[in-house]
Every structure is written in structure tokens, then in C-alpha cells.
Short mmCIF file of C-alpha atoms and ligand atoms in Angstrom, two decimals:
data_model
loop_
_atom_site.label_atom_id
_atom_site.label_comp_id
_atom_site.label_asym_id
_atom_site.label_seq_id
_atom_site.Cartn_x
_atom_site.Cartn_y
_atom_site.Cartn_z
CA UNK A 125 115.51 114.71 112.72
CA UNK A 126 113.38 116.94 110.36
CA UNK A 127 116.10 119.23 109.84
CA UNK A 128 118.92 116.33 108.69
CA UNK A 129 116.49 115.05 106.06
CA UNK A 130 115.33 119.68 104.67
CA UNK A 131 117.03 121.43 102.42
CA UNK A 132 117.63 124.74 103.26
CA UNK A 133 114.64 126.71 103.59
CA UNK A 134 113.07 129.78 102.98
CA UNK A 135 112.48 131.38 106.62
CA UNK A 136 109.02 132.98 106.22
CA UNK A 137 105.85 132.28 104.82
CA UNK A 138 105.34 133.49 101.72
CA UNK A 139 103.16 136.64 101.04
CA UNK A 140 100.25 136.37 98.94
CA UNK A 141 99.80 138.27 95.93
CA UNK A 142 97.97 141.83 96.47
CA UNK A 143 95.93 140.83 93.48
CA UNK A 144 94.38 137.21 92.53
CA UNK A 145 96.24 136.34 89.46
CA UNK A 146 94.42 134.98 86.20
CA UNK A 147 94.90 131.50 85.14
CA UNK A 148 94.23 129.88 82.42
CA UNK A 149 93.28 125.80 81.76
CA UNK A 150 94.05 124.12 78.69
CA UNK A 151 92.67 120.79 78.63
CA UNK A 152 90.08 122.33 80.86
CA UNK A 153 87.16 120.00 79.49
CA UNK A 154 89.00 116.71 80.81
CA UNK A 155 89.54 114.81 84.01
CA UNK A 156 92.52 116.63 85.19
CA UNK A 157 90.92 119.74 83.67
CA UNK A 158 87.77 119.34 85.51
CA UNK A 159 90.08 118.72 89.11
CA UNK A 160 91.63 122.21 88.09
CA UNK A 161 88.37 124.22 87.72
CA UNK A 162 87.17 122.41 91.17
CA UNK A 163 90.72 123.52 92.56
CA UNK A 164 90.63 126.98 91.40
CA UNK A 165 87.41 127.68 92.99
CA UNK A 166 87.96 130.05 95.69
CA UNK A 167 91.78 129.97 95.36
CA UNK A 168 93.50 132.36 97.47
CA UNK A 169 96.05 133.39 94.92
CA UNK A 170 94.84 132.65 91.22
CA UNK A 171 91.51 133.14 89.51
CA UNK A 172 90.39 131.23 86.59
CA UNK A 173 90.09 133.33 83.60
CA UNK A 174 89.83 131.51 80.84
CA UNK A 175 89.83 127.58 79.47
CA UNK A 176 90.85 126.06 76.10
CA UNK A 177 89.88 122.66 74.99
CA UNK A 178 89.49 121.24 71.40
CA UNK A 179 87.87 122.32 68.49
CA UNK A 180 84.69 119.95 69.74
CA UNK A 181 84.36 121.95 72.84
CA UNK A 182 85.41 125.66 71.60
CA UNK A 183 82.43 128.07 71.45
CA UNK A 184 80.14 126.46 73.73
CA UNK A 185 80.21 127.63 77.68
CA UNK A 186 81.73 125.19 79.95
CA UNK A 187 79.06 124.54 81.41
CA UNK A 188 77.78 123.15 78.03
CA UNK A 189 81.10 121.62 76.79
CA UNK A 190 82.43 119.88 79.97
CA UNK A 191 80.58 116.65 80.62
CA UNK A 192 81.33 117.31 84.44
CA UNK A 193 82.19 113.98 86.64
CA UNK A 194 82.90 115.41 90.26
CA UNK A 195 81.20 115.32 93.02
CA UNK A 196 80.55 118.91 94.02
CA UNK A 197 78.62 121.23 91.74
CA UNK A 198 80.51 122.86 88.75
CA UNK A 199 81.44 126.20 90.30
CA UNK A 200 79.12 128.96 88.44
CA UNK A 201 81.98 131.30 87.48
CA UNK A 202 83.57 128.77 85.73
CA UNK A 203 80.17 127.23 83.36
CA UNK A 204 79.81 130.57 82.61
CA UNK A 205 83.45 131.29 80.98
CA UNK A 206 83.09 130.87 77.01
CA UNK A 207 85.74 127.08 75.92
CA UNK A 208 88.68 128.80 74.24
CA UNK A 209 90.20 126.84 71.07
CA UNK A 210 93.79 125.68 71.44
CA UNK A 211 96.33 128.06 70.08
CA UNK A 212 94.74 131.34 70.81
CA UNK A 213 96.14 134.16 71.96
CA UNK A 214 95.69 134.31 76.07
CA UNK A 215 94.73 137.05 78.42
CA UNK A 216 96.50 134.94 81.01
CA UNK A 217 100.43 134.85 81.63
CA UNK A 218 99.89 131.76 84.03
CA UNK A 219 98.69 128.68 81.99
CA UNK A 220 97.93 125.51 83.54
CA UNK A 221 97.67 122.24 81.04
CA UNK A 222 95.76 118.87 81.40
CA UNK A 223 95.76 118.80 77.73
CA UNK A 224 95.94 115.12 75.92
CA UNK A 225 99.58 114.44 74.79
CA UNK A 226 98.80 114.02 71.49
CA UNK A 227 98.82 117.70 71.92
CA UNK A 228 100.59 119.21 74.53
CA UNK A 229 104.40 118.86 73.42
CA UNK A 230 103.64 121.33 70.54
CA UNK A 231 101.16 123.70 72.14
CA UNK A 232 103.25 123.85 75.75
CA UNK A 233 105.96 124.82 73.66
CA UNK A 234 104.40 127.10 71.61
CA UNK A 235 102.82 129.09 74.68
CA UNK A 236 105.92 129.36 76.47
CA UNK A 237 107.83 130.68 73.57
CA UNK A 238 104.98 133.27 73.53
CA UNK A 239 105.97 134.21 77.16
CA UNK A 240 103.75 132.42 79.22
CA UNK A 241 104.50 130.54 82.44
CA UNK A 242 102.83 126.67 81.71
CA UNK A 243 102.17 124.58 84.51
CA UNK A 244 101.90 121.04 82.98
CA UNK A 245 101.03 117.82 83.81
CA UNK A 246 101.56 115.97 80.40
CA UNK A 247 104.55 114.03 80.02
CA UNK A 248 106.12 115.60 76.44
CA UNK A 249 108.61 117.85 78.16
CA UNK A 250 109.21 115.93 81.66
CA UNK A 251 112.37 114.60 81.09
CA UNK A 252 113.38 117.75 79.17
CA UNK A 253 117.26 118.93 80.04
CA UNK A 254 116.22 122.25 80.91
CA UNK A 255 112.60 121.42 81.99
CA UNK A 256 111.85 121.38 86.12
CA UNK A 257 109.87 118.02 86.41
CA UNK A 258 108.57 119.17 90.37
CA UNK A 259 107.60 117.92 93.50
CA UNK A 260 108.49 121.13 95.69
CA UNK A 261 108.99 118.91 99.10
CA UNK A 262 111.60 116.59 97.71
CA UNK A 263 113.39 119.28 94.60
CA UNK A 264 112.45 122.58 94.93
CA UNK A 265 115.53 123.64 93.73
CA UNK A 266 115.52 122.08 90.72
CA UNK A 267 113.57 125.39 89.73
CA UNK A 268 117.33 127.38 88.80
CA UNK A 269 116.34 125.40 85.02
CA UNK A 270 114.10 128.09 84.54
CA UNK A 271 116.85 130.58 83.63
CA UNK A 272 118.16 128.57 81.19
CA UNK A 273 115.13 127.61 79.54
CA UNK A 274 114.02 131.67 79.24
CA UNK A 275 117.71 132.26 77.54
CA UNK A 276 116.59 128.89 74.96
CA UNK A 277 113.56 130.42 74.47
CA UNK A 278 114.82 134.19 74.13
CA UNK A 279 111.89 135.62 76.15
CA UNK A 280 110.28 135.12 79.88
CA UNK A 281 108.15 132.35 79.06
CA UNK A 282 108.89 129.02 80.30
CA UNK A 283 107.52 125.47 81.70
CA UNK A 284 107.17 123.14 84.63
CA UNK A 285 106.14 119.72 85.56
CA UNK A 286 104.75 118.15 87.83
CA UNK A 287 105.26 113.71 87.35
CA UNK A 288 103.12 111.12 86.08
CA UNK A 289 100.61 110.41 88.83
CA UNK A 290 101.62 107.01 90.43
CA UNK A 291 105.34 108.40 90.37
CA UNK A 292 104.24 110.73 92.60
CA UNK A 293 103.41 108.40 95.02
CA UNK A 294 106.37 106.39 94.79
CA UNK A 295 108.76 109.79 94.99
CA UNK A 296 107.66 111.51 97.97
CA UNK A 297 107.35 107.83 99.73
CA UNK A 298 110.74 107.02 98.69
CA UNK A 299 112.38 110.36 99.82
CA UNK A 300 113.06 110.14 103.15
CA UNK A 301 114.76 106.66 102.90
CA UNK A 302 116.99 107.99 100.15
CA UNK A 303 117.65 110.18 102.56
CA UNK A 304 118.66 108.43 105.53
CA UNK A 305 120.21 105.36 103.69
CA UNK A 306 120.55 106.01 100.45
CA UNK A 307 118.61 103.49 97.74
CA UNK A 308 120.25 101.36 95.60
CA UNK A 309 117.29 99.27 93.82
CA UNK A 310 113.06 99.64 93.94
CA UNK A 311 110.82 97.19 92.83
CA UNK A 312 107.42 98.44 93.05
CA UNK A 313 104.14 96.81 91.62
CA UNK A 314 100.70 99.67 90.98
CA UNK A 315 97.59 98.94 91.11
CA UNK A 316 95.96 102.41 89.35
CA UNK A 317 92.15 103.65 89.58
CA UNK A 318 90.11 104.37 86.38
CA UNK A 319 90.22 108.46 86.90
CA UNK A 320 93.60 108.15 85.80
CA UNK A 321 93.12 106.88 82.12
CA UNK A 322 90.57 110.16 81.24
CA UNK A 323 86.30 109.44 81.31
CA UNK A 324 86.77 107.88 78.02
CA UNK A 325 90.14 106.17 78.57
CA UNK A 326 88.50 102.53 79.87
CA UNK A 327 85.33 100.54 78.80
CA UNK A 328 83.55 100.12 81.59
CA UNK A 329 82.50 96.45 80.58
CA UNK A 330 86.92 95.93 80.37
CA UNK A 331 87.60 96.99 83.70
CA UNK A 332 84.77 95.75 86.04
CA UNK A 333 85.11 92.29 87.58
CA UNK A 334 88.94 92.48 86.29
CA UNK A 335 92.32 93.66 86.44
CA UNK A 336 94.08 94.64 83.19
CA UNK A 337 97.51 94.09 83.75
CA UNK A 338 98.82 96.73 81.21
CA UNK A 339 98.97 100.59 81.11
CA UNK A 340 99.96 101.94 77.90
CA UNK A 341 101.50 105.34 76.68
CA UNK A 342 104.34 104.33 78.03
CA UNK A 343 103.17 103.86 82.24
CA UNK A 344 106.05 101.79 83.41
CA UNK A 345 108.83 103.67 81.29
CA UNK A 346 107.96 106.27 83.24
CA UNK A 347 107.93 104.80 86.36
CA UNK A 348 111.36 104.09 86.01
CA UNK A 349 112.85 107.04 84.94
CA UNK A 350 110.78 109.75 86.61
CA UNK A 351 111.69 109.57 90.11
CA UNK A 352 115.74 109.40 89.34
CA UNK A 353 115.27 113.06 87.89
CA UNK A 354 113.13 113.78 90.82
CA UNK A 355 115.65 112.81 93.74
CA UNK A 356 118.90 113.53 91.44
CA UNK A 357 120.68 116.64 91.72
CA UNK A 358 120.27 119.83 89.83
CA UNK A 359 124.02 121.33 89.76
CA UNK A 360 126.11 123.60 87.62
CA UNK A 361 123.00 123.72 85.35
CA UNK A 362 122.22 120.28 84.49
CA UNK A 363 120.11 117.65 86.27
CA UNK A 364 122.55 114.98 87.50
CA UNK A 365 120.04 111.48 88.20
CA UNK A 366 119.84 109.85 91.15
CA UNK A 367 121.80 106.28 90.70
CA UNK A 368 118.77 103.64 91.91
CA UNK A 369 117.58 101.26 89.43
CA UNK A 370 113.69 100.91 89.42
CA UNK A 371 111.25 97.59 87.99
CA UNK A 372 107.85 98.91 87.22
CA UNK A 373 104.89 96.83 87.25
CA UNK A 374 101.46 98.70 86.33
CA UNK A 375 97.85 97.08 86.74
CA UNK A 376 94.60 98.93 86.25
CA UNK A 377 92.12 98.35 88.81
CA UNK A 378 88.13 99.32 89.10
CA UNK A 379 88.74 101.92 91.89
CA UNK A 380 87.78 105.18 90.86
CA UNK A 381 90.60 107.64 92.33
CA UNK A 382 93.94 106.42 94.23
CA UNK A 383 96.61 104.77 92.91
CA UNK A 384 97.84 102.34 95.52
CA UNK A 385 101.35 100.73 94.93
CA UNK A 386 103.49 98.30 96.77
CA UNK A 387 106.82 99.38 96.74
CA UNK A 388 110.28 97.19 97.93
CA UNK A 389 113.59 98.85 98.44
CA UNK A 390 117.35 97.44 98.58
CA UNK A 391 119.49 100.19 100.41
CA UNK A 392 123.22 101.59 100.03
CA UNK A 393 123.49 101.51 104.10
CA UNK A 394 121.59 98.29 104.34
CA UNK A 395 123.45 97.16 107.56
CA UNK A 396 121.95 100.21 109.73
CA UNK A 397 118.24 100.50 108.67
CA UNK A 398 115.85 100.46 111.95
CA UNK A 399 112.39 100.30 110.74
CA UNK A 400 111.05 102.51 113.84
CA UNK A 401 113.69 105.52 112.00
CA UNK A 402 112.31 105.37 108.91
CA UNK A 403 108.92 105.42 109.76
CA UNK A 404 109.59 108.10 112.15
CA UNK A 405 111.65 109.85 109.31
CA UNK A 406 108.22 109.43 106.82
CA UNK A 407 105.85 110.44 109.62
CA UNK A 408 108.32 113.68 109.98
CA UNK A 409 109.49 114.59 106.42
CA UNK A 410 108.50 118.00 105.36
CA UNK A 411 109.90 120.44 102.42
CA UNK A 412 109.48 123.95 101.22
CA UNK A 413 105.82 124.14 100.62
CA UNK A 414 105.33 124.04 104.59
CA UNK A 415 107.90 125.96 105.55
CA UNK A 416 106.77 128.50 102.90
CA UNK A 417 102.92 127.60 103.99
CA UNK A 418 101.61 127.56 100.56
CA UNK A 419 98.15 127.89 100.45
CA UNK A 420 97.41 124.23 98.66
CA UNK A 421 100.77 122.45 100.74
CA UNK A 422 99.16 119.64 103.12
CA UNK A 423 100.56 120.07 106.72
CA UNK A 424 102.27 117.06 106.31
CA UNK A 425 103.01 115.13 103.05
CA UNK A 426 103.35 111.96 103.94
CA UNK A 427 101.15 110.50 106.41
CA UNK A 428 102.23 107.15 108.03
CA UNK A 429 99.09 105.19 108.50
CA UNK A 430 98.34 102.36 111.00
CA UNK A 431 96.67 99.38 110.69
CA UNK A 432 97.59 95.73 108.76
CA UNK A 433 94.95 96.44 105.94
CA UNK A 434 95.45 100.07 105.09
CA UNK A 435 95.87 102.66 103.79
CA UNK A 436 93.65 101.66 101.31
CA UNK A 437 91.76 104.06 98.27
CA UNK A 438 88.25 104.36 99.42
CA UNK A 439 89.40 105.17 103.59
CA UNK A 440 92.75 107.52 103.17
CA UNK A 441 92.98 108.72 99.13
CA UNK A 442 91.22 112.11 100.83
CA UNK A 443 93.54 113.08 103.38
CA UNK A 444 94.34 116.48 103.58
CA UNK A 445 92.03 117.10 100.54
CA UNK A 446 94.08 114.63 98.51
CA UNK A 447 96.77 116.13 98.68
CA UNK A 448 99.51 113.87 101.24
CA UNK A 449 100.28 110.36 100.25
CA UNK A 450 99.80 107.97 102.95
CA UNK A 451 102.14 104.93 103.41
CA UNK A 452 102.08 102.11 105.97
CA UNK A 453 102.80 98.35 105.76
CA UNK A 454 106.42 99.55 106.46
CA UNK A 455 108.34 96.26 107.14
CA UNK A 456 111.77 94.25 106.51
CA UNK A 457 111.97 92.76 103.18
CA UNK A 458 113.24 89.23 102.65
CA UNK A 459 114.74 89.83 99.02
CA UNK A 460 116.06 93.33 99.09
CA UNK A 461 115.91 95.72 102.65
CA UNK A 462 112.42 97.25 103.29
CA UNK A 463 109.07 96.84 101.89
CA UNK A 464 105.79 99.03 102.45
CA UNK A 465 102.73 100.33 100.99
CA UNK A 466 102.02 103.90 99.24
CA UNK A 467 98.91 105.82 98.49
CA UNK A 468 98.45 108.86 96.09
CA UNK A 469 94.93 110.27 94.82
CA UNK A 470 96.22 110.04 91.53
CA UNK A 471 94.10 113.56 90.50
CA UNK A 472 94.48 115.51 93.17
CA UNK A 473 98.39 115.10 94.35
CA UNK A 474 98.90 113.58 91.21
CA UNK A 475 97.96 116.08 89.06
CA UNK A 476 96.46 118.92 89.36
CA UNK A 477 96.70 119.43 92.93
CA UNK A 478 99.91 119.19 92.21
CA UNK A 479 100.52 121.68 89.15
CA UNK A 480 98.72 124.05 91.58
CA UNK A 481 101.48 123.70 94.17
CA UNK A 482 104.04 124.25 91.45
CA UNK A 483 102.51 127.47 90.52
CA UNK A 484 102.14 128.36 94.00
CA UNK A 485 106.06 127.72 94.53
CA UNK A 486 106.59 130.01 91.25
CA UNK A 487 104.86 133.00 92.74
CA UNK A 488 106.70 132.58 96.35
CA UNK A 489 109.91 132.53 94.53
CA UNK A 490 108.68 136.04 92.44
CA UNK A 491 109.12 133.37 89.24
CA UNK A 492 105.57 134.44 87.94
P1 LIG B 514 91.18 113.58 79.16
O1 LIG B 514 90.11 113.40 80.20
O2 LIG B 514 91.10 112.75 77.93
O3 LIG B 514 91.18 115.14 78.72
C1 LIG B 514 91.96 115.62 77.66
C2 LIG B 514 91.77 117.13 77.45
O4 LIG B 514 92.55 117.52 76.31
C3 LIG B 514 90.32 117.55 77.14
O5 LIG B 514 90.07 118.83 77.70
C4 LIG B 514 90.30 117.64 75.63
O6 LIG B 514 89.35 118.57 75.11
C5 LIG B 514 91.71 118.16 75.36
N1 LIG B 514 92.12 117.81 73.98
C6 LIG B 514 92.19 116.59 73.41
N2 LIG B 514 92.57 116.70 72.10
C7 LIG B 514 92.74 118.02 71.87
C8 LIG B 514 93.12 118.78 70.72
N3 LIG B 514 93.40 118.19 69.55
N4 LIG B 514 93.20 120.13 70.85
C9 LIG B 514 92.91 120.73 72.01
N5 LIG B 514 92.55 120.08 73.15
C10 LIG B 514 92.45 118.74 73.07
O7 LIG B 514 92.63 113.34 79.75
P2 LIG B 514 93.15 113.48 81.30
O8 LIG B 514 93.04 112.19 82.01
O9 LIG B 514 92.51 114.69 81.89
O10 LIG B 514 94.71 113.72 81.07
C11 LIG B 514 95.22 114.96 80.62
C12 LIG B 514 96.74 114.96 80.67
O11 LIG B 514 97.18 114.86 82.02
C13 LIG B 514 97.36 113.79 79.90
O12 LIG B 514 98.53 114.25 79.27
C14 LIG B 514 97.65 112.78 81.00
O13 LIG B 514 98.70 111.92 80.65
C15 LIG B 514 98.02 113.69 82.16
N6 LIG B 514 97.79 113.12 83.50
C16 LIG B 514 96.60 112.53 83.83
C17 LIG B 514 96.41 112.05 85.14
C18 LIG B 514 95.13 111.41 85.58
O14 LIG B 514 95.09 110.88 86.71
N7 LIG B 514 94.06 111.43 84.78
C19 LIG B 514 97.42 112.19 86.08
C20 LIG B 514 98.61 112.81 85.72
C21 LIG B 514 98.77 113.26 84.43
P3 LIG B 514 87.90 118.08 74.55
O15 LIG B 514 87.06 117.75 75.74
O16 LIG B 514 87.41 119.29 73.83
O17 LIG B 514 88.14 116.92 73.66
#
């Protein structure tokens, strides 16, 4: 079945670079920031050279400037590395961003016009005609913008995306059912941990002993519009969206990391779907990152998960180091086709676990 629901794929693993190539992390100072130091530790194939914040953290070590939230030690490479201000010139062609979006349209822009390669996760230049907006199992493809964008931009600079957290959860979930039937119509209802609002982003006295039924910067816009770039097609050098219509609901919820979401389908091929197919088609979906064996690509992105109750933040957001969404709760739905349950650590696989993967697709493909 795996090889009905692949694109076509590379045939090899992909070689690693004969040198560890330097990053750099703007935004470095933040929550997604912080997840891409503790990612870059020990990375096979990049090295972290240098970080940028704002002009509150620039001067002072990281070590100093990052009030660091994880739970394993700050790596000592990384307090040691002097906080860069935005807008300076880089040692670093590679250029990862967890920057605010206040700021990153204008600076992502401005450091890919300079030539650099920026890996984002900000949502100014997602839905961008000529902007990849990536999840390398599902569109890998969707990298031939690239060219484009370096002719726009007159040089070899360019950027990526990876999607808002929770729609990356709801994509790769989604996949192999658009696959195998074809989806006509989500409806899917989030219920997103704190880590994904930033440490500052909500009071603690809001949040505990409550639900706040509300995400703003626009959450459930992009909820809806995200995933139809994701699964559309990317042909004759334009994205072409996929034709589902989606309902958003978004709730923030006093978990620290995981967004869990509950997701309901209506299908094109409604009259053929067999539950035991499509959760043998989840259990079994794979893309290019495993059959390239990128060093940060779970074995398996999508883990079907037993059990009435799960999967559930606390027991499963970990799996594969956070980066595979786990879905279970797969079961007929009595208002459109199919309804189930999705899991994504909304940090790791959602963000900078993910960029990560995006820049480790770049280098297979000789992009970087
Ligand atoms: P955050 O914790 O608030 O961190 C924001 C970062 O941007 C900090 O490093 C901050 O530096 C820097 N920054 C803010 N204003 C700046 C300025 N004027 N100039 C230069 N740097 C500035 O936010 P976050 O949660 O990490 O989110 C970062 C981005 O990733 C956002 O665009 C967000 O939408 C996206 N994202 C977040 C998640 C998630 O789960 N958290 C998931 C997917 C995508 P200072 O420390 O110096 O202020």
C-alpha cells in the first residue's frame, strides 16, 4: 500500500555534508528559538554559529540573554556565542528564524535578498506565491518555487516554511485519507498548550483552571487555509490548492507542549471508506525524509495509537523525540464520514523540529 499513497522518491539516502555547515538563529532568545539551540546541539549536519535576537538581548552572551525554559541544560557552545542584533550582516548562508512576526516579514525578506537560505517558521511569507510552505512527507516537491523566487529576488537567496504548529498536525493526519479517498470537508476543533503562545504570550493566572476559547494573530485563518496549500499541487510554477473546505475552532488549554485536535472529515469516495484501510494507510504513510533518511526524519510520521483515551499530551507528545504526530480515536462519523484524534508537539514537529527537517531536505536536494 505504501507505495500507492509516495510520491516518487529519491532512491538513496542522502550523503551528509563533508563539513558541518553553520547556522544561524534569529529569534534565537524565544521559545522556538530556544527548541532550535536544543536541536542544533550535536547535529550531524549543521553547527550553530551565530544567534540574533532584539536590541534587548544583543551584546549580552546567550547564556545571559536567553531566559532558558527547557528541560535539559543550555548546551555550553551555544551560552557562550555573543546575541547578534537583527539586521546584521551574517557569517552564516543558512538562517533559521523563530523571530516574532512583528518582525520577520521584513527581516526574512531582507536576508534572503542578501543571499541567504531562511528557514522560517513565522507566518508573513507562508502563503507567499512563490514561497514553499513545507512538510517534506506530504509536498516535497513543492520545493521547484525556489527557482522562481531566486529569479524575483535576482540572487541565490531564498525562503521556506514550515506551517503554523497545530496545522501541522492536522496536515500530515489528513494526508493519507486525501489520499485514498479524497476529502471534501474538515471540521476540526484544537485544544493548544501554552508553549505555543511564547513564555510571555499567556498570564499564568488566565490560563490555569480555564480554557480560553480564542487564539489570536489570526489561529483559525490559518487553520483553514494552510493545509489546502500543503496537499494542493505545485504545477507549471504555481501552487494549485487542494479543493476541501476547512472550519477551525481554536481553544487554549493549560498543557504545556502538544497541541491535541479533534478532527472530522466528509470524503469525495464516501461510499468505499473501510476504517481498518485508513488506519492501516496512517500506520503505513511515509514520504521523502525516510526514504532519504534524514538525520532529524522520525521512522515513521504518523503513529496510530491504541487505546479509547489516548493519545493524549503528557503520554505520546514525545514520540520519536517529538517529532511524529500520533492519531487514534479513528472512527465513523455520524455527520460527515470519519472522525479521529491528532497529536503534534507543537515545538518540536511544529516548529523547529520541523524547520530543521526543511533544511535538511535543502541540503539532500544540493539546494543549500
Ligand atoms: P517568542 O518566545 O516571543 O520569541 C520571539 C523572538 O523574537 C525572541 O527571540 C525575541 O528576542 C525576538 N524578537 C522580538 N521582537 C524583536 C525585534 N524587534 N527585533 C529582533 N528580534 C525580536 O515567540 P515564539 O513562540 O518563539 O514564536 C516565534 C515565531 O514562531 C512566531 O512568529 C510564531 O508565530 C512562530 N511559531 C511559534 C510556535 C510555538 O509553538 N511557539 C509554533 C510555530 C510557529 P528578544 O528575546 O530579544 O526579545
Amino acid at each position: 500500500m505504501e507505495d500507492t499513497l509516495t510520491l516518487p522518491y529519491a532512491a538513496a539516502q542522502a550523503k551528509a555534508p563533508t563539513k558541518r555547515i553553520p547556522v544561524a538563529v534569529l529569534g534565537a532568545t524565544g521559545s522556538v528559538g530556544q527548541r532550535f539551540v536544543q536541536l542544533l546541539d550535536g547535529h550531524p549536519w549543521f553547527k550553530l554559529h551565530e544567534v540574533v535576537a532584539s536590541e534587548r538581548s544583543a551584546g549580552k552572551p546567550y547564556g545571559e540573554a536567553a531566559d532558558w525554559r527547557l528541560d535539559t541544560v543550555m548546551p555550553d557552545d551555544a551560552a557562550a556565542l555573543p546575541v547578534k542584533p537583527l539586521g546584521v550582516e551574517l557569517k552564516s548562508r543558512l538562517v533559521f528564524s523563530g523571530l516574532d512576526s512583528a518582525v520577520a516579514g521584513e527581516a526574512e525578506d531582507d536576508y534572503a535578498n542578501r543571499g541567504c537560505v531562511v528557514v522560517s517558521n513565522s507566518r508573513n511569507h507562508r502563503m507567499d506565491s512563490d514561497v514553499p510552505l513545507l512538510i517534506p512527507e506530504i509536498n516535497a516537491d513543492h520545493i521547484g518555487a525556489v527557482e522562481r523566487q531566486q529569479k524575483r529576488r535576482g540572487g541565490r537567496g531564498y525562503i521556506v516554511t514550515n506551517p503554523n504548529c497545530s496545522v501541522v498536525g492536522l496536515a500530515l493526519a489528513i494526508a493519507p485519507i486525501e489520499r485514498l479517498y479524497g476529502i471534501e470537508a474538515i471540521h476540526v476543533t484544537t485544544m493548544q498548550a501554552i508553549s505555543g503562545a511564547g513564555y510571555n504570550g499567556v498570564a499564568s493566572y488566565a490560563i490555569i483552571d480555564n480554557v480560553i476559547p480564542y487564539i489570536g494573530g489570526g489561529e483559525e485563518g490559518k487553520i483553514e487555509s494552510e493545509p489546502r496549500k500543503i496537499l494542493g499541487r505545485f504545477e507549471k510554477d504555481q501552487f494549485i490548492d487542494a479543493p476541501f473546505r476547512i472550519s477551525a475552532q481554536v481553544n487554549r488549554v493549560p498543557t504545556i507542549d502538544g497541541h491535541l485536535m479533534t478532527i472530522s472529515l466528509g470524503l469525495r469516495d464516501r461510499n468505499f471508506v473501510n476504517v481498518e484501510q485508513v488506519r492501516e494507510a496512517i500506520d503505513n504513510f511515509r514520504g521523502e525524509p525516510q526514504h532519504l533518511r534524514l538525520p532529524s526524519a522520525p521512522r515513521k510520521p504518523l503513529h496510530y495509537v491504541d487505546g479509547d483515551d489516548r493519545p493524549q499530551p503528557r503520554l505520546d507528545r514525545d514520540r520519536e523525540q517529538g517529532m511524529s504526530v500520533s492519531v487514534g480515536r479513528l472512527r465513523p462519523c455520524p455527520l460527515l464520514d470519519l472522525r479521529m484524534v491528532a497529536l503534534v508537539h507543537n515545538t518540536i514537529r511544529g516548529a523547529a523540529g520541523a524547520a530543521i527537517l526543511n533544511a535538511e531536505l535543502l541540503e539532500a536536494k544540493g539546494l543549500l
